[in-house]
Coordinates of C-alpha atoms in Angstrom, one line a residue:
L5 CA 75.8 88.6 108.4
L6 CA 78.7 86.9 106.7
L7 CA 80.2 84.9 109.6
S8 CA 82.9 82.6 108.2
L9 CA 84.4 81.1 105.1
I10 CA 83.2 77.7 103.9
T11 CA 86.5 75.9 103.6
D12 CA 85.6 73.7 100.7
Y13 CA 87.3 75.7 97.9
L14 CA 87.0 74.3 94.4
S15 CA 89.5 74.9 91.6
Q16 CA 87.5 75.0 88.3
C17 CA 88.2 75.7 84.7
H18 CA 86.0 78.5 83.3
Q19 CA 85.9 80.5 80.1
S20 CA 87.5 83.9 80.5
D21 CA 85.5 87.0 79.7
D22 CA 88.2 88.3 77.4
G23 CA 88.0 85.3 75.1
Q24 CA 91.4 84.0 75.9
G25 CA 90.1 80.5 76.6
P26 CA 89.7 78.5 79.9
V27 CA 91.2 79.9 83.1
L28 CA 91.5 78.4 86.5
M29 CA 89.0 79.7 89.1
T30 CA 88.6 79.3 92.8
T31 CA 85.1 79.6 94.4
V32 CA 84.8 81.6 97.6
A33 CA 81.5 81.0 99.5
M34 CA 80.2 82.2 102.9
P35 CA 77.0 81.5 104.8
V36 CA 74.4 84.2 105.5
F37 CA 72.6 84.1 108.8
S38 CA 69.6 86.1 110.1
T39 CA 70.5 89.2 112.2
K40 CA 67.0 89.8 113.6
N41 CA 67.0 90.0 117.4
E42 CA 64.4 87.3 117.8
T43 CA 66.3 84.8 115.7
R44 CA 69.9 85.8 116.3
N45 CA 70.6 83.1 118.9
R46 CA 69.0 80.3 116.8
G47 CA 71.4 80.8 113.9
I48 CA 68.9 80.7 111.1
L49 CA 70.6 80.2 107.8
L50 CA 69.2 82.4 105.1
G51 CA 71.5 81.1 102.3
V52 CA 75.0 81.1 100.9
V53 CA 76.7 83.8 98.9
G54 CA 79.7 83.0 96.7
T55 CA 81.8 84.2 93.8
D56 CA 84.4 82.8 91.4
V57 CA 87.8 84.4 91.5
P58 CA 90.3 83.8 88.7
V59 CA 93.5 82.3 90.1
S60 CA 95.4 84.7 87.9
E61 CA 94.0 87.6 89.9
L62 CA 95.4 86.1 93.1
L63 CA 98.8 85.7 91.5
K64 CA 99.0 89.4 90.7
T65 CA 99.7 90.0 94.4
I66 CA 103.0 88.1 94.1
P67 CA 105.9 90.2 92.8
K68 CA 107.3 87.5 90.5
Y69 CA 110.1 89.8 89.3
K70 CA 111.7 89.5 92.7
L71 CA 111.9 85.7 92.6
G72 CA 114.7 85.2 90.1
I73 CA 115.0 83.3 86.9
H74 CA 113.9 79.9 88.3
G75 CA 111.9 81.2 91.3
Y76 CA 108.2 80.7 91.6
A77 CA 105.3 80.8 94.0
F78 CA 102.6 78.2 94.6
A79 CA 99.6 77.6 96.8
I80 CA 97.8 74.5 98.0
T81 CA 94.6 73.7 99.9
N82 CA 94.3 72.2 103.4
N83 CA 93.9 68.8 101.6
G84 CA 97.2 69.1 99.8
Y85 CA 95.7 69.8 96.5
I86 CA 97.3 72.4 94.2
L87 CA 95.5 75.8 93.8
T88 CA 98.3 77.1 91.6
H89 CA 101.7 75.8 90.6
P90 CA 103.9 76.3 87.5
D91 CA 103.8 72.6 86.9
L92 CA 100.1 72.3 87.2
R93 CA 98.9 71.5 83.7
P94 CA 95.1 71.3 83.8
L95 CA 94.6 71.2 80.0
Y96 CA 95.7 68.6 77.4
G97 CA 98.4 70.0 75.1
D98 CA 96.5 69.2 71.9
G99 CA 95.4 72.7 71.2
K100 CA 91.7 71.9 71.9
K101 CA 91.7 73.4 75.4
R102 CA 90.3 70.1 76.9
R103 CA 90.4 69.7 80.6
K104 CA 92.1 66.7 82.2
P105 CA 89.8 64.6 84.3
N106 CA 91.5 65.2 87.7
Y107 CA 92.8 68.7 87.1
S108 CA 91.3 70.0 90.3
S109 CA 92.6 67.3 92.6
V110 CA 96.4 67.2 91.8
D111 CA 98.4 66.7 95.0
L112 CA 101.5 68.7 95.7
S113 CA 103.5 65.5 95.9
E114 CA 102.8 64.9 92.2
V115 CA 104.7 68.0 91.1
E116 CA 107.2 68.4 93.9
W117 CA 108.0 64.7 93.6
E118 CA 111.6 65.0 94.8
D119 CA 110.2 65.4 98.3
K120 CA 110.1 61.7 98.9
D121 CA 109.1 61.9 102.6
D122 CA 106.4 64.6 101.9
T123 CA 108.2 66.9 104.4
L124 CA 107.1 70.0 102.5
R125 CA 103.6 68.8 101.8
N126 CA 102.9 67.8 105.4
A127 CA 104.2 71.0 106.8
M128 CA 102.0 73.1 104.5
V129 CA 98.9 71.0 105.1
N130 CA 99.4 71.4 108.8
R131 CA 99.6 75.2 108.2
K132 CA 103.1 75.6 109.5
T133 CA 105.6 78.4 108.7
G134 CA 109.2 77.4 107.9
T135 CA 111.8 76.6 105.3
F136 CA 112.9 73.5 103.4
S137 CA 115.6 72.8 100.9
M138 CA 116.1 70.0 98.3
E139 CA 117.8 69.3 95.0
V140 CA 115.4 69.2 92.1
T141 CA 115.5 68.6 88.3
K142 CA 113.8 71.2 86.1
S143 CA 113.0 70.8 82.4
V144 CA 113.5 73.9 80.2
D145 CA 113.3 74.6 76.5
K146 CA 109.9 72.8 76.2
G147 CA 111.3 69.7 77.9
K148 CA 114.3 69.3 75.6
R149 CA 116.8 70.0 78.4
V150 CA 117.1 69.4 82.1
L151 CA 118.7 71.5 84.9
V152 CA 119.7 70.3 88.3
L153 CA 118.9 73.0 90.9
H154 CA 119.1 73.4 94.6
N155 CA 115.8 75.0 95.7
D156 CA 115.0 76.8 99.0
Y157 CA 111.3 76.7 99.9
Y158 CA 109.6 79.2 102.2
Y159 CA 106.1 78.4 103.3
T160 CA 103.3 79.7 105.5
D161 CA 99.5 79.6 105.9
I162 CA 97.3 82.4 104.5
K163 CA 95.3 83.7 107.4
G164 CA 91.5 83.4 107.1
T165 CA 91.6 80.8 104.3
P166 CA 92.3 77.1 104.0
F167 CA 95.3 77.8 101.8
S168 CA 99.0 77.7 102.3
L169 CA 101.5 79.7 100.2
G170 CA 105.0 78.6 99.2
V171 CA 107.8 80.6 97.6
V172 CA 110.7 78.9 95.9
L173 CA 114.2 80.4 95.3
S174 CA 116.9 78.6 93.4
R175 CA 120.4 79.0 95.0
G176 CA 122.6 81.2 92.8
H177 CA 119.6 83.0 91.2
G178 CA 117.6 85.9 92.5
K179 CA 119.7 86.5 95.6
Y180 CA 121.1 89.8 94.4
F181 CA 119.5 92.8 92.7
F182 CA 121.2 95.5 90.6
R183 CA 119.5 98.9 91.3
G184 CA 119.9 102.1 89.4
N185 CA 118.2 105.5 89.2
V186 CA 117.3 107.5 86.2
T187 CA 115.0 110.5 85.8
V188 CA 111.4 110.0 84.9
E189 CA 111.9 112.1 81.7
E190 CA 114.8 109.9 80.6
G191 CA 112.9 106.7 81.3
L192 CA 109.6 107.6 79.7
H193 CA 111.4 108.9 76.6
D194 CA 113.1 105.5 76.0
L195 CA 110.1 103.5 77.2
E196 CA 107.8 105.1 74.7
H197 CA 110.1 104.1 71.8
P198 CA 108.0 102.3 69.1
D199 CA 110.3 99.2 69.3
V200 CA 109.9 98.9 73.0
A201 CA 107.0 97.0 74.7
L202 CA 106.2 96.3 78.3
A203 CA 106.2 92.7 79.4
D204 CA 102.7 91.3 79.5
E205 CA 103.4 89.1 82.6
W206 CA 104.2 92.1 84.9
T207 CA 101.5 94.2 86.5
Y208 CA 103.1 97.7 86.9
C209 CA 99.8 99.4 87.9
N210 CA 96.5 97.9 89.2
T211 CA 93.9 99.2 86.7
D212 CA 91.1 96.9 87.9
E213 CA 90.4 98.6 91.3
H214 CA 88.7 101.7 89.9
P215 CA 86.3 101.8 86.9
K216 CA 88.0 105.0 85.7
H217 CA 91.3 103.1 85.2
R218 CA 90.1 99.9 83.5
Y219 CA 90.6 101.2 80.0
L220 CA 94.1 102.4 80.6
S221 CA 97.1 100.5 79.1
Q222 CA 100.0 99.8 81.4
I223 CA 102.1 102.5 79.8
E224 CA 99.3 105.1 80.2
A225 CA 98.8 104.1 83.8
I226 CA 102.6 104.5 84.5
K227 CA 102.6 107.9 83.0
M228 CA 99.6 109.0 85.0
Y229 CA 101.1 107.6 88.2
L230 CA 104.4 109.3 87.7
S231 CA 102.8 112.6 86.9
G232 CA 100.8 112.5 90.2
Q233 CA 97.5 113.1 88.3
E234 CA 95.7 110.2 89.8
P235 CA 96.4 109.5 93.5
R236 CA 93.9 106.6 93.5
L237 CA 96.0 104.6 91.1
H238 CA 98.1 101.9 92.9
C239 CA 101.4 101.0 91.2
D240 CA 104.5 99.1 92.0
K241 CA 107.0 101.9 92.4
E242 CA 110.0 99.6 92.6
L243 CA 109.1 97.8 89.5
I244 CA 108.5 101.0 87.6
Q245 CA 111.8 102.4 88.6
E246 CA 113.5 99.1 87.4
V247 CA 111.8 99.2 84.0
L248 CA 112.6 102.9 83.5
F249 CA 116.3 102.1 84.3
D250 CA 116.3 99.1 81.9
A251 CA 114.8 101.2 79.1
V252 CA 117.5 103.9 79.5
V253 CA 120.4 101.4 79.8
T254 CA 119.4 99.3 76.8
A255 CA 118.3 102.2 74.5
P256 CA 121.8 102.6 72.9
L257 CA 122.2 99.0 72.0
E258 CA 120.2 99.1 68.8
A259 CA 122.4 101.8 67.3
Y260 CA 125.5 100.0 68.6
W261 CA 124.6 96.7 67.1
T262 CA 123.6 98.3 63.8
S263 CA 127.0 100.0 63.6
L264 CA 128.7 96.7 64.1
V265 CA 126.8 95.1 61.3
L266 CA 127.5 98.0 58.9
N267 CA 131.2 98.0 59.8
K268 CA 131.8 94.2 60.1
S269 CA 134.5 92.4 58.2
E270 CA 133.5 89.4 56.1
N271 CA 134.2 86.8 58.7
S272 CA 133.8 88.8 61.9
D273 CA 130.5 87.3 62.9
K274 CA 131.0 83.8 61.7
G275 CA 128.8 81.4 63.6
V276 CA 126.7 84.1 65.3
E277 CA 123.0 83.6 64.6
I278 CA 121.4 86.2 66.8
A279 CA 122.5 88.7 69.5
Y280 CA 120.1 89.6 72.4
L281 CA 120.0 91.1 75.8
G282 CA 117.6 90.1 78.6
T283 CA 116.6 92.2 81.6
R284 CA 114.7 91.4 84.7
T285 CA 111.7 93.7 83.8

């Protein structure tokens, strides 16, 4: 009988099965007690069962596309150590994938250092639910530039675990969403264009739950989901609608920009190095 979680979770760095290099893991363990009638009241421990869970799998449950350009989510343990955070850098940046000595015991105060009084950290360690705001500096462009942002933090505990979750939204970013509707036929036609690729960081459909789905690409899973062929396939309907809309709206741009280049005057694009368009999905 699995009675309770052992609350000593360890973040570790393991080699991924797909050969992509070391990945952060968290170990989940539970005690196993005898269920025999004659020993039930004595609580005889038979052993401990555990498994390693990649932190990346936990992050798949967070819809990052809803958090805005500078928004992010993070989680800490009941000791204040980081389970996951965008500024957690467990490996040295020398290309050799070497772990830093104390990568598994980085305190939240070391990355959210603008919180001088540890207001955010203490609230999360005490498993409270609430909000917190502060001005922060964020480096971008590989540390070459710095932005000053005002962040709103929303935090709560994760029931049944020793973890607390935080979500950060930057004021002025991610507050409003543009929504549009296109037909499935229109969207798939433009999404399957050879020059269009789905963003690797988004999970449109969960292909890990059922063995039958594990060999599907994301575009194959989307097509199967939209056709209604596979009811057991779980997909993010809102995200799929957004990416179909983006595909349709941006499809004419290639032809438009090509026509501008062909019809340009000699100095019409002076100083322009590149033109691009970014979308949320």
